[in-house]
Amino acid sequence: MESSKSLAAWQKSQQFIPGGVNSPVRNFSKVGEHPRFIARGEGSKIYDIDGNAYIDYVASWGPLVLGHAHPSVVEAINAAALNGTSFGAPTVLETELAETIVNAVPSIEQVRLVNSGTEATMSAIRVARGYTGRDKILKIDGCYHGHVDYLLAKAGSGVATFGLSDSGGVPEDFARNTLTVPFNNPDAVQEAIEANPDEIACLILEPIMGNMGIIPPREGYLNQLREITEAHGIVLIFDEVITGFRVAYGGAQSFYNVTPDMTCLGKIIGGGLPVGAYGGKRDIMRCVAPEGDVYQAGTLSGNPLAVTAGITTLKKLAEPGVYEHLESRAAALAAGLAEATEKHGIDAWHSRVGSMLMLYFTPETVTDADGARTADTERFQQYFWGLAERGVYVAPSQFEAGFVSLVHSEDDINKTVQAATQVLANLS
Ligand code: KE4
């Protein structure tokens, strides 16, 4: 496939930007070759600067549940921009987005808007520490919560892909208060708590792991975490930056009917512009400055432009039938992929929750990060490029998720299954 313009663009971008990209996972280093520079997106498609068209399942890593350049979102952003993009002063638009989130997400009685998922998780943990007066935090191996210093301990996403158990530049002292246990293992959580009595401020996790591929919680696991943390006065934080408004309008917590104490959001609530959020019980959120003494701030937090994109997106998702439509399209894709691996005798573990899915090249059952790490990343690399050459763009890493949007057509799904079947037939 023609990619000379992307190669030239990458050679130039590396002169000015570390690795030529503004986020590590974009640089294709784990699938080889070089990134494709994207010219534009429309609906379910993206187009690179060499003129190649792709059915897109990255969706900017989740935000674009309505697809690229959705007319309602573009129109709303254009109108908002004409009134000014940011004032550093409150606007009623921020209250509208906050009210929408409070009404949608069971755990959230009050919410603070920020500019990224990283800010959301960093702030939520600071609030949990302020609220409990405790220092230690408990996280899950393979969960990624953004690039907060003390959370880059056995993180998923880029760190897992780069095989780093900790990031450089993070003093050991910073990670000292971070305890890590495996996913889907409630006993490990119980043991960590018993070994650190009254010292753990919070347990933070992705209720559905989305940064080591897709790993759903075992039946009852989230309920057990709810009970254990409740019993020990530990703040239970669901990082729903990916799953929020993705697997259900109320996120994974409504999908599984388990209510945490705090929730972090991002991606979809910004409709493709930078918005993050953290929220929870009023009793906890009253710790946040200026009401309380836990400081958190942001120049562009809640800016009217990004908030407008988020409001428009969530309005669309509130319409009847949206999640049933996402479910049916994603189920058709998953069924086609499963049939293809079966037909060609490919060892694969298929995982899906709603419109987020991943295919692992492993004979193992994947229930935690160690299971995901058994995947054959060489085979994934072949799969990735085989699909790209056939006009299908999936995440350039075995340890990410695929996303189906509201505008992926039946034809898109059929073409994707056809391409995958051809690729899998020739996999070495
Ligand atoms: P951001 O700071 O990238 O907006 O959000 C961090 C974050 C927090 N929590 C979860 C569950 C997340 O998945 C993320 C970010 N996700 C990655 C990929 N899965 C973003 C892609 C990237 O880093 O370029």
CSV table of C-alpha atoms and ligand atoms in Angstrom, one decimal:
chain,number,residue,atom,x,y,z
A,1,MET,CA,0.0,0.0,0.0
A,2,GLU,CA,1.2,3.5,-0.8
A,3,SER,CA,2.6,5.2,2.3
A,4,SER,CA,5.4,7.5,1.1
A,5,LYS,CA,3.7,10.7,2.2
A,6,SER,CA,3.1,9.3,5.7
A,7,LEU,CA,6.8,8.1,5.9
A,8,ALA,CA,8.0,11.6,4.8
A,9,ALA,CA,5.6,13.2,7.3
A,10,TRP,CA,6.9,10.9,10.1
A,11,GLN,CA,10.6,11.6,9.2
A,12,LYS,CA,9.8,15.3,9.6
A,13,SER,CA,7.7,15.0,12.7
A,14,GLN,CA,10.5,13.1,14.5
A,15,GLN,CA,12.6,16.2,14.2
A,16,PHE,CA,10.3,18.2,16.3
A,17,ILE,CA,8.3,15.7,18.4
A,18,PRO,CA,9.6,12.8,20.5
A,19,GLY,CA,9.0,9.6,18.5
A,20,GLY,CA,7.2,11.8,15.9
A,21,VAL,CA,3.9,11.5,17.8
A,22,ASN,CA,2.1,13.1,20.7
A,23,SER,CA,1.2,9.9,22.4
A,24,PRO,CA,3.5,6.8,22.3
A,25,VAL,CA,0.9,4.2,21.2
A,26,ARG,CA,0.4,6.1,17.9
A,27,ASN,CA,3.9,5.4,16.6
A,28,PHE,CA,3.3,1.8,15.5
A,29,SER,CA,6.6,0.7,17.1
A,30,LYS,CA,4.9,-2.6,18.2
A,31,VAL,CA,3.5,-3.4,14.8
A,32,GLY,CA,6.5,-2.2,12.8
A,33,GLU,CA,6.9,0.2,9.9
A,34,HIS,CA,5.6,3.7,10.5
A,35,PRO,CA,2.4,5.4,11.5
A,36,ARG,CA,-0.1,6.5,8.9
A,37,PHE,CA,-0.8,10.3,9.1
A,38,ILE,CA,-4.5,10.9,8.8
A,39,ALA,CA,-5.9,13.6,6.6
A,40,ARG,CA,-9.5,13.4,7.7
A,41,GLY,CA,-12.3,11.3,9.0
A,42,GLU,CA,-16.0,11.0,8.1
A,43,GLY,CA,-18.5,8.6,9.6
A,44,SER,CA,-16.9,5.2,10.1
A,45,LYS,CA,-14.0,6.0,7.8
A,46,ILE,CA,-10.6,7.7,8.0
A,47,TYR,CA,-8.4,8.7,5.1
A,48,ASP,CA,-4.6,9.0,5.3
A,49,ILE,CA,-2.4,11.5,3.5
A,50,ASP,CA,-1.5,8.9,0.8
A,51,GLY,CA,-5.2,8.6,-0.1
A,52,ASN,CA,-5.8,5.3,1.6
A,53,ALA,CA,-9.3,4.8,3.1
A,54,TYR,CA,-9.9,2.7,6.2
A,55,ILE,CA,-12.9,1.5,8.1
A,56,ASP,CA,-11.9,2.8,11.5
A,57,TYR,CA,-12.1,0.8,14.8
A,58,VAL,CA,-9.8,2.9,16.8
A,59,ALA,CA,-12.2,5.8,17.0
A,60,SER,CA,-9.5,8.1,18.5
A,61,TRP,CA,-9.2,5.4,21.2
A,62,GLY,CA,-12.9,5.5,22.1
A,63,PRO,CA,-14.3,9.0,22.0
A,64,LEU,CA,-15.9,8.8,18.6
A,65,VAL,CA,-18.9,6.6,19.4
A,66,LEU,CA,-20.9,8.8,16.8
A,67,GLY,CA,-18.2,8.4,14.2
A,68,HIS,CA,-16.0,11.0,12.7
A,69,ALA,CA,-17.2,14.6,11.9
A,70,HIS,CA,-20.8,13.8,13.0
A,71,PRO,CA,-22.9,16.6,11.5
A,72,SER,CA,-24.6,17.5,14.8
A,73,VAL,CA,-21.3,17.7,16.6
A,74,VAL,CA,-19.6,19.7,14.0
A,75,GLU,CA,-22.5,22.1,13.7
A,76,ALA,CA,-22.6,22.6,17.5
A,77,ILE,CA,-18.9,23.2,17.7
A,78,ASN,CA,-19.0,25.7,14.9
A,79,ALA,CA,-21.8,27.6,16.6
A,80,ALA,CA,-20.1,27.5,20.0
A,81,ALA,CA,-16.8,28.8,18.5
A,82,LEU,CA,-18.6,31.9,17.2
A,83,ASN,CA,-19.4,32.8,20.8
A,84,GLY,CA,-15.8,32.3,21.9
A,85,THR,CA,-13.9,29.2,22.9
A,86,SER,CA,-13.0,29.8,26.6
A,87,PHE,CA,-13.5,32.5,29.3
A,88,GLY,CA,-11.9,31.1,32.4
A,89,ALA,CA,-15.3,31.9,34.0
A,90,PRO,CA,-18.3,29.7,34.6
A,91,THR,CA,-20.8,29.1,31.8
A,92,VAL,CA,-24.3,27.4,32.0
A,93,LEU,CA,-23.0,24.9,29.4
A,94,GLU,CA,-20.7,23.3,32.0
A,95,THR,CA,-23.7,23.0,34.4
A,96,GLU,CA,-25.7,21.3,31.6
A,97,LEU,CA,-22.9,18.7,31.0
A,98,ALA,CA,-22.5,18.2,34.7
A,99,GLU,CA,-26.3,17.7,35.2
A,100,THR,CA,-26.4,15.2,32.3
A,101,ILE,CA,-23.5,13.2,33.8
A,102,VAL,CA,-25.1,13.3,37.3
A,103,ASN,CA,-28.4,12.1,35.9
A,104,ALA,CA,-26.8,9.3,33.9
A,105,VAL,CA,-24.1,7.8,36.2
A,106,PRO,CA,-25.4,6.2,39.4
A,107,SER,CA,-22.4,6.9,41.6
A,108,ILE,CA,-22.1,10.6,40.7
A,109,GLU,CA,-23.9,13.2,42.8
A,110,GLN,CA,-21.4,15.9,42.0
A,111,VAL,CA,-18.8,16.1,39.2
A,112,ARG,CA,-15.8,18.2,38.4
A,113,LEU,CA,-14.9,18.7,34.7
A,114,VAL,CA,-11.2,18.5,33.7
A,115,ASN,CA,-9.3,18.1,30.4
A,116,SER,CA,-8.2,14.5,30.2
A,117,GLY,CA,-8.7,11.1,31.7
A,118,THR,CA,-5.3,11.4,33.4
A,119,GLU,CA,-6.4,14.5,35.2
A,120,ALA,CA,-9.6,12.8,36.2
A,121,THR,CA,-7.9,9.8,37.8
A,122,MET,CA,-5.1,11.8,39.4
A,123,SER,CA,-7.7,14.1,40.9
A,124,ALA,CA,-10.0,11.4,42.1
A,125,ILE,CA,-7.2,9.7,43.9
A,126,ARG,CA,-6.1,12.9,45.6
A,127,VAL,CA,-9.7,13.4,46.7
A,128,ALA,CA,-9.9,9.8,48.0
A,129,ARG,CA,-6.6,10.4,50.0
A,130,GLY,CA,-7.9,13.7,51.3
A,131,TYR,CA,-11.3,12.2,52.3
A,132,THR,CA,-9.8,9.1,54.1
A,133,GLY,CA,-6.6,10.6,55.4
A,134,ARG,CA,-4.8,7.5,54.1
A,135,ASP,CA,-1.8,7.4,51.7
A,136,LYS,CA,-1.8,4.0,50.0
A,137,ILE,CA,-3.7,3.1,46.8
A,138,LEU,CA,-4.6,-0.2,45.3
A,139,LYS,CA,-4.7,-0.8,41.6
A,140,ILE,CA,-5.1,-3.7,39.2
A,141,ASP,CA,-2.2,-5.1,37.1
A,142,GLY,CA,-2.8,-4.2,33.5
A,143,CYS,CA,-5.3,-1.3,34.2
A,144,TYR,CA,-4.1,2.0,32.7
A,145,HIS,CA,-5.4,5.2,34.3
A,146,GLY,CA,-3.3,7.8,32.3
A,147,HIS,CA,0.3,8.8,32.9
A,148,VAL,CA,0.1,9.8,36.6
A,149,ASP,CA,3.5,9.1,38.1
A,150,TYR,CA,2.4,6.7,40.9
A,151,LEU,CA,-0.1,4.9,38.6
A,152,LEU,CA,2.6,3.8,36.0
A,153,ALA,CA,3.1,0.6,38.0
A,154,LYS,CA,2.3,-2.4,35.9
A,155,ALA,CA,0.0,-0.2,33.9
A,156,GLY,CA,-1.7,-1.4,30.7
A,157,SER,CA,-1.9,0.5,27.3
A,158,GLY,CA,1.4,2.0,26.2
A,159,VAL,CA,3.4,0.9,29.2
A,160,ALA,CA,2.2,-2.7,28.8
A,161,THR,CA,2.8,-2.6,25.1
A,162,PHE,CA,6.4,-1.3,25.7
A,163,GLY,CA,6.8,-4.0,28.4
A,164,LEU,CA,7.8,-1.5,31.0
A,165,SER,CA,6.6,-2.4,34.5
A,166,ASP,CA,7.3,1.1,35.7
A,167,SER,CA,8.0,4.3,33.6
A,168,GLY,CA,11.4,6.0,33.7
A,169,GLY,CA,11.5,9.2,35.6
A,170,VAL,CA,9.2,8.0,38.4
A,171,PRO,CA,11.1,7.9,41.7
A,172,GLU,CA,10.7,4.6,43.5
A,173,ASP,CA,9.4,6.7,46.4
A,174,PHE,CA,6.4,7.8,44.3
A,175,ALA,CA,5.4,4.2,43.5
A,176,ARG,CA,5.9,3.2,47.2
A,177,ASN,CA,2.3,3.8,48.1
A,178,THR,CA,0.9,2.0,45.0
A,179,LEU,CA,-0.1,-1.7,45.5
A,180,THR,CA,-0.9,-3.8,42.5
A,181,VAL,CA,-3.0,-7.0,42.4
A,182,PRO,CA,-4.3,-9.1,39.5
A,183,PHE,CA,-7.8,-8.6,38.0
A,184,ASN,CA,-10.6,-10.9,38.7
A,185,ASN,CA,-9.0,-12.0,42.0
A,186,PRO,CA,-11.0,-10.7,45.0
A,187,ASP,CA,-8.9,-12.7,47.4
A,188,ALA,CA,-5.8,-10.8,46.3
A,189,VAL,CA,-7.6,-7.5,47.1
A,190,GLN,CA,-8.6,-8.9,50.5
A,191,GLU,CA,-5.0,-10.0,51.3
A,192,ALA,CA,-3.6,-6.6,50.2
A,193,ILE,CA,-6.1,-4.8,52.5
A,194,GLU,CA,-5.3,-7.1,55.4
A,195,ALA,CA,-1.6,-6.6,54.9
A,196,ASN,CA,-2.1,-2.8,55.0
A,197,PRO,CA,-4.8,-2.3,57.6
A,198,ASP,CA,-6.4,1.2,57.6
A,199,GLU,CA,-3.7,2.5,55.2
A,200,ILE,CA,-5.4,2.1,51.8
A,201,ALA,CA,-7.3,5.2,50.6
A,202,CYS,CA,-8.8,3.7,47.5
A,203,LEU,CA,-9.0,0.9,45.0
A,204,ILE,CA,-9.1,2.2,41.4
A,205,LEU,CA,-9.8,-0.1,38.5
A,206,GLU,CA,-11.3,-0.2,35.0
A,207,PRO,CA,-14.5,-2.2,35.6
A,208,ILE,CA,-13.9,-3.8,32.2
A,209,MET,CA,-10.2,-3.8,31.4
A,210,GLY,CA,-9.7,-1.9,28.1
A,211,ASN,CA,-6.0,-1.4,28.1
A,212,MET,CA,-4.9,-5.0,27.9
A,213,GLY,CA,-7.3,-5.7,25.1
A,214,ILE,CA,-10.8,-6.3,26.5
A,215,ILE,CA,-11.1,-8.3,29.8
A,216,PRO,CA,-14.6,-8.4,31.4
A,217,PRO,CA,-15.1,-8.8,35.1
A,218,ARG,CA,-16.0,-12.4,36.2
A,219,GLU,CA,-19.6,-12.8,37.5
A,220,GLY,CA,-19.8,-11.2,40.9
A,221,TYR,CA,-16.3,-9.8,41.0
A,222,LEU,CA,-17.3,-6.2,41.0
A,223,ASN,CA,-19.9,-6.9,43.7
A,224,GLN,CA,-17.2,-8.5,45.9
A,225,LEU,CA,-14.9,-5.5,45.4
A,226,ARG,CA,-17.9,-3.3,46.5
A,227,GLU,CA,-18.4,-5.3,49.7
A,228,ILE,CA,-14.7,-5.6,50.6
A,229,THR,CA,-14.0,-1.8,50.1
A,230,GLU,CA,-17.2,-0.9,51.9
A,231,ALA,CA,-16.2,-3.0,54.9
A,232,HIS,CA,-12.8,-1.3,55.2
A,233,GLY,CA,-13.7,2.3,54.5
A,234,ILE,CA,-11.8,2.2,51.2
A,235,VAL,CA,-13.0,4.5,48.4
A,236,LEU,CA,-13.9,2.4,45.4
A,237,ILE,CA,-13.1,4.3,42.2
A,238,PHE,CA,-14.3,3.0,38.8
A,239,ASP,CA,-12.1,4.4,36.0
A,240,GLU,CA,-14.8,4.6,33.3
A,241,VAL,CA,-12.8,6.8,30.9
A,242,ILE,CA,-13.4,4.1,28.2
A,243,THR,CA,-16.5,2.4,29.5
A,244,GLY,CA,-18.5,5.5,30.5
A,245,PHE,CA,-21.4,6.0,28.0
A,246,ARG,CA,-19.7,3.2,25.9
A,247,VAL,CA,-21.1,0.0,27.2
A,248,ALA,CA,-24.3,1.6,28.5
A,249,TYR,CA,-25.6,5.2,29.0
A,250,GLY,CA,-24.8,4.8,32.7
A,251,GLY,CA,-21.5,3.1,32.0
A,252,ALA,CA,-20.2,-0.3,33.3
A,253,GLN,CA,-21.6,0.5,36.8
A,254,SER,CA,-25.1,0.5,35.4
A,255,PHE,CA,-24.4,-2.4,33.0
A,256,TYR,CA,-23.3,-4.6,36.0
A,257,ASN,CA,-25.4,-2.8,38.6
A,258,VAL,CA,-22.5,-2.1,41.0
A,259,THR,CA,-22.1,1.4,42.3
A,260,PRO,CA,-18.7,2.7,43.2
A,261,ASP,CA,-18.0,5.7,45.5
A,262,MET,CA,-16.3,7.7,42.7
A,263,THR,CA,-16.1,7.5,38.9
A,264,CYS,CA,-13.6,8.9,36.4
A,265,LEU,CA,-14.8,9.8,32.9
A,266,GLY,CA,-13.3,11.0,29.6
A,267,LYS,CA,-13.2,10.3,25.9
A,268,ILE,CA,-17.0,10.0,24.9
A,269,ILE,CA,-18.1,12.9,27.2
A,270,GLY,CA,-15.9,15.3,25.1
A,271,GLY,CA,-17.3,14.0,21.8
A,272,GLY,CA,-13.7,14.1,20.3
A,273,LEU,CA,-12.6,17.3,22.2
A,274,PRO,CA,-10.6,17.2,25.4
A,275,VAL,CA,-12.9,16.6,28.4
A,276,GLY,CA,-12.4,14.5,31.5
A,277,ALA,CA,-14.4,14.3,34.6
A,278,TYR,CA,-14.4,12.9,38.1
A,279,GLY,CA,-17.3,12.7,40.5
A,280,GLY,CA,-19.0,10.7,43.2
A,281,LYS,CA,-20.9,11.0,46.4
A,282,ARG,CA,-21.6,14.6,47.6
A,283,ASP,CA,-20.0,13.7,50.9
A,284,ILE,CA,-16.7,12.9,49.2
A,285,MET,CA,-16.8,15.7,46.5
A,286,ARG,CA,-17.2,18.4,49.2
A,287,CYS,CA,-13.5,17.8,49.9
A,288,VAL,CA,-12.7,19.5,46.5
A,289,ALA,CA,-11.5,23.1,46.6
A,290,PRO,CA,-12.8,25.7,46.8
A,291,GLU,CA,-15.4,24.0,49.1
A,292,GLY,CA,-12.8,21.7,50.7
A,293,ASP,CA,-9.1,21.5,51.0
A,294,VAL,CA,-8.2,19.1,48.2
A,295,TYR,CA,-6.8,21.4,45.5
A,296,GLN,CA,-7.5,20.7,41.8
A,297,ALA,CA,-7.7,23.3,39.0
A,298,GLY,CA,-7.5,23.8,35.2
A,299,THR,CA,-7.3,26.7,32.8
A,300,LEU,CA,-9.5,25.1,30.2
A,301,SER,CA,-11.6,22.8,32.4
A,302,GLY,CA,-15.2,22.9,31.2
A,303,ASN,CA,-14.5,25.2,28.3
A,304,PRO,CA,-17.6,25.8,26.3
A,305,LEU,CA,-16.3,24.5,23.0
A,306,ALA,CA,-15.3,21.0,24.3
A,307,VAL,CA,-18.4,20.9,26.6
A,308,THR,CA,-20.7,21.6,23.6
A,309,ALA,CA,-19.2,18.7,21.7
A,310,GLY,CA,-19.8,16.5,24.8
A,311,ILE,CA,-23.4,17.7,25.4
A,312,THR,CA,-24.2,17.1,21.7
A,313,THR,CA,-22.8,13.6,21.8
A,314,LEU,CA,-24.5,12.6,25.1
A,315,LYS,CA,-27.8,13.9,23.8
A,316,LYS,CA,-27.5,11.6,20.8
A,317,LEU,CA,-26.6,8.6,23.1
A,318,ALA,CA,-29.7,9.3,25.2
A,319,GLU,CA,-32.0,8.6,22.3
A,320,PRO,CA,-33.9,5.3,22.4
A,321,GLY,CA,-32.4,2.2,20.7
A,322,VAL,CA,-28.8,3.5,20.6
A,323,TYR,CA,-27.2,0.8,22.7
A,324,GLU,CA,-29.3,-1.9,21.1
A,325,HIS,CA,-28.0,-0.7,17.7
A,326,LEU,CA,-24.4,-0.7,18.9
A,327,GLU,CA,-24.9,-4.1,20.4
A,328,SER,CA,-26.2,-5.6,17.2
A,329,ARG,CA,-23.5,-4.2,15.0
A,330,ALA,CA,-20.7,-5.3,17.4
A,331,ALA,CA,-22.2,-8.7,17.9
A,332,ALA,CA,-22.3,-9.2,14.1
A,333,LEU,CA,-18.6,-8.3,13.8
A,334,ALA,CA,-17.6,-10.5,16.7
A,335,ALA,CA,-19.5,-13.5,15.3
A,336,GLY,CA,-17.9,-13.0,11.9
A,337,LEU,CA,-14.4,-12.9,13.5
A,338,ALA,CA,-15.1,-15.9,15.6
A,339,GLU,CA,-16.3,-17.9,12.6
A,340,ALA,CA,-13.2,-16.8,10.7
A,341,THR,CA,-10.7,-18.0,13.4
A,342,GLU,CA,-12.7,-21.2,13.8
A,343,LYS,CA,-12.7,-21.9,10.0
A,344,HIS,CA,-9.0,-21.4,9.7
A,345,GLY,CA,-8.0,-23.2,12.9
A,346,ILE,CA,-6.5,-20.1,14.5
A,347,ASP,CA,-5.9,-20.2,18.3
A,348,ALA,CA,-7.7,-17.1,19.4
A,349,TRP,CA,-9.6,-15.7,22.4
A,350,HIS,CA,-12.4,-13.4,21.5
A,351,SER,CA,-13.6,-10.8,24.0
A,352,ARG,CA,-16.4,-8.3,23.8
A,353,VAL,CA,-18.6,-6.1,26.0
A,354,GLY,CA,-21.1,-4.1,24.0
A,355,SER,CA,-19.4,-2.1,21.3
A,356,MET,CA,-15.8,-2.7,22.6
A,357,LEU,CA,-14.0,-5.8,21.5
A,358,MET,CA,-10.6,-7.5,21.0
A,359,LEU,CA,-9.3,-10.7,19.4
A,360,TYR,CA,-6.2,-12.2,21.2
A,361,PHE,CA,-3.9,-14.6,19.4
A,362,THR,CA,-3.7,-17.2,22.2
A,363,PRO,CA,-5.1,-20.6,23.0
A,364,GLU,CA,-5.5,-19.4,26.6
A,365,THR,CA,-8.6,-18.0,28.3
A,366,VAL,CA,-7.9,-14.4,29.0
A,367,THR,CA,-9.2,-13.3,32.5
A,368,ASP,CA,-6.4,-11.0,33.6
A,369,ALA,CA,-3.3,-9.2,32.4
A,370,ASP,CA,-1.1,-12.3,32.6
A,371,GLY,CA,-3.5,-14.1,30.4
A,372,ALA,CA,-3.5,-11.3,27.9
A,373,ARG,CA,0.3,-11.3,27.9
A,374,THR,CA,0.3,-14.9,26.5
A,375,ALA,CA,-1.0,-13.5,23.2
A,376,ASP,CA,1.3,-13.9,20.1
A,377,THR,CA,2.2,-10.3,19.2
A,378,GLU,CA,4.0,-11.4,16.0
A,379,ARG,CA,0.7,-12.9,14.8
A,380,PHE,CA,-1.1,-9.7,15.8
A,381,GLN,CA,1.3,-7.7,13.8
A,382,GLN,CA,0.6,-9.8,10.7
A,383,TYR,CA,-3.2,-9.4,11.4
A,384,PHE,CA,-2.9,-5.6,11.8
A,385,TRP,CA,-1.1,-5.1,8.5
A,386,GLY,CA,-3.2,-7.6,6.6
A,387,LEU,CA,-6.3,-5.7,7.7
A,388,ALA,CA,-4.7,-2.3,6.9
A,389,GLU,CA,-3.8,-3.4,3.4
A,390,ARG,CA,-7.5,-4.3,3.0
A,391,GLY,CA,-8.8,-1.0,4.3
A,392,VAL,CA,-9.5,-1.8,7.9
A,393,TYR,CA,-7.8,0.2,10.7
A,394,VAL,CA,-7.6,-1.5,14.1
A,395,ALA,CA,-5.5,-0.5,17.1
A,396,PRO,CA,-1.7,-0.9,16.4
A,397,SER,CA,-1.4,-3.0,19.6
A,398,GLN,CA,-2.6,-6.3,20.8
A,399,PHE,CA,-3.1,-4.6,24.2
A,400,GLU,CA,-5.8,-2.1,23.2
A,401,ALA,CA,-9.5,-2.2,22.3
A,402,GLY,CA,-11.6,-2.0,19.1
A,403,PHE,CA,-14.6,0.2,19.0
A,404,VAL,CA,-17.8,0.0,16.9
A,405,SER,CA,-19.6,3.3,16.4
A,406,LEU,CA,-23.2,4.2,15.7
A,407,VAL,CA,-22.4,4.8,12.1
A,408,HIS,CA,-20.5,1.5,11.2
A,409,SER,CA,-22.9,0.1,8.5
A,410,GLU,CA,-23.7,-3.5,7.8
A,411,ASP,CA,-21.6,-3.1,4.7
A,412,ASP,CA,-18.6,-2.0,6.9
A,413,ILE,CA,-19.1,-5.0,9.2
A,414,ASN,CA,-19.3,-7.4,6.2
A,415,LYS,CA,-16.3,-5.9,4.5
A,416,THR,CA,-14.3,-6.1,7.8
A,417,VAL,CA,-15.2,-9.8,8.3
A,418,GLN,CA,-14.3,-10.5,4.7
A,419,ALA,CA,-10.9,-8.8,5.1
A,420,ALA,CA,-10.3,-10.6,8.5
A,421,THR,CA,-11.1,-13.9,7.0
A,422,GLN,CA,-8.7,-13.4,4.1
A,423,VAL,CA,-5.9,-12.3,6.5
A,424,LEU,CA,-6.5,-15.2,9.0
A,425,ALA,CA,-6.5,-17.7,6.1
A,426,ASN,CA,-2.9,-16.6,5.3
A,427,LEU,CA,-1.6,-16.2,8.9
A,428,SER,CA,1.6,-18.0,9.4
B,1,KE4,P1,-6.1,10.5,28.7
B,1,KE4,O1,-5.3,11.2,29.7
B,1,KE4,O2,-5.3,9.8,27.6
B,1,KE4,O3,-7.3,11.3,28.2
B,1,KE4,O4,-6.9,9.3,29.5
B,1,KE4,C1,-6.1,8.4,30.3
B,1,KE4,C2,-6.9,7.1,30.5
B,1,KE4,C3,-7.4,6.9,31.7
B,1,KE4,N1,-8.2,5.8,32.0
B,1,KE4,C4,-8.4,4.9,31.0
B,1,KE4,C5,-9.2,3.6,31.3
B,1,KE4,C6,-7.8,5.0,29.7
B,1,KE4,O5,-8.0,4.1,28.8
B,1,KE4,C7,-7.0,6.2,29.4
B,1,KE4,C8,-6.4,6.5,28.1
B,1,KE4,N2,-6.5,5.4,27.1
B,1,KE4,C9,-5.4,5.3,26.2
B,1,KE4,C10,-5.6,4.1,25.3
B,1,KE4,N3,-6.4,3.1,25.8
B,1,KE4,C11,-5.4,6.6,25.3
B,1,KE4,C12,-4.5,6.4,24.1
B,1,KE4,C13,-3.2,7.1,24.2
B,1,KE4,O6,-2.6,7.0,25.3
B,1,KE4,O7,-2.8,7.7,23.2
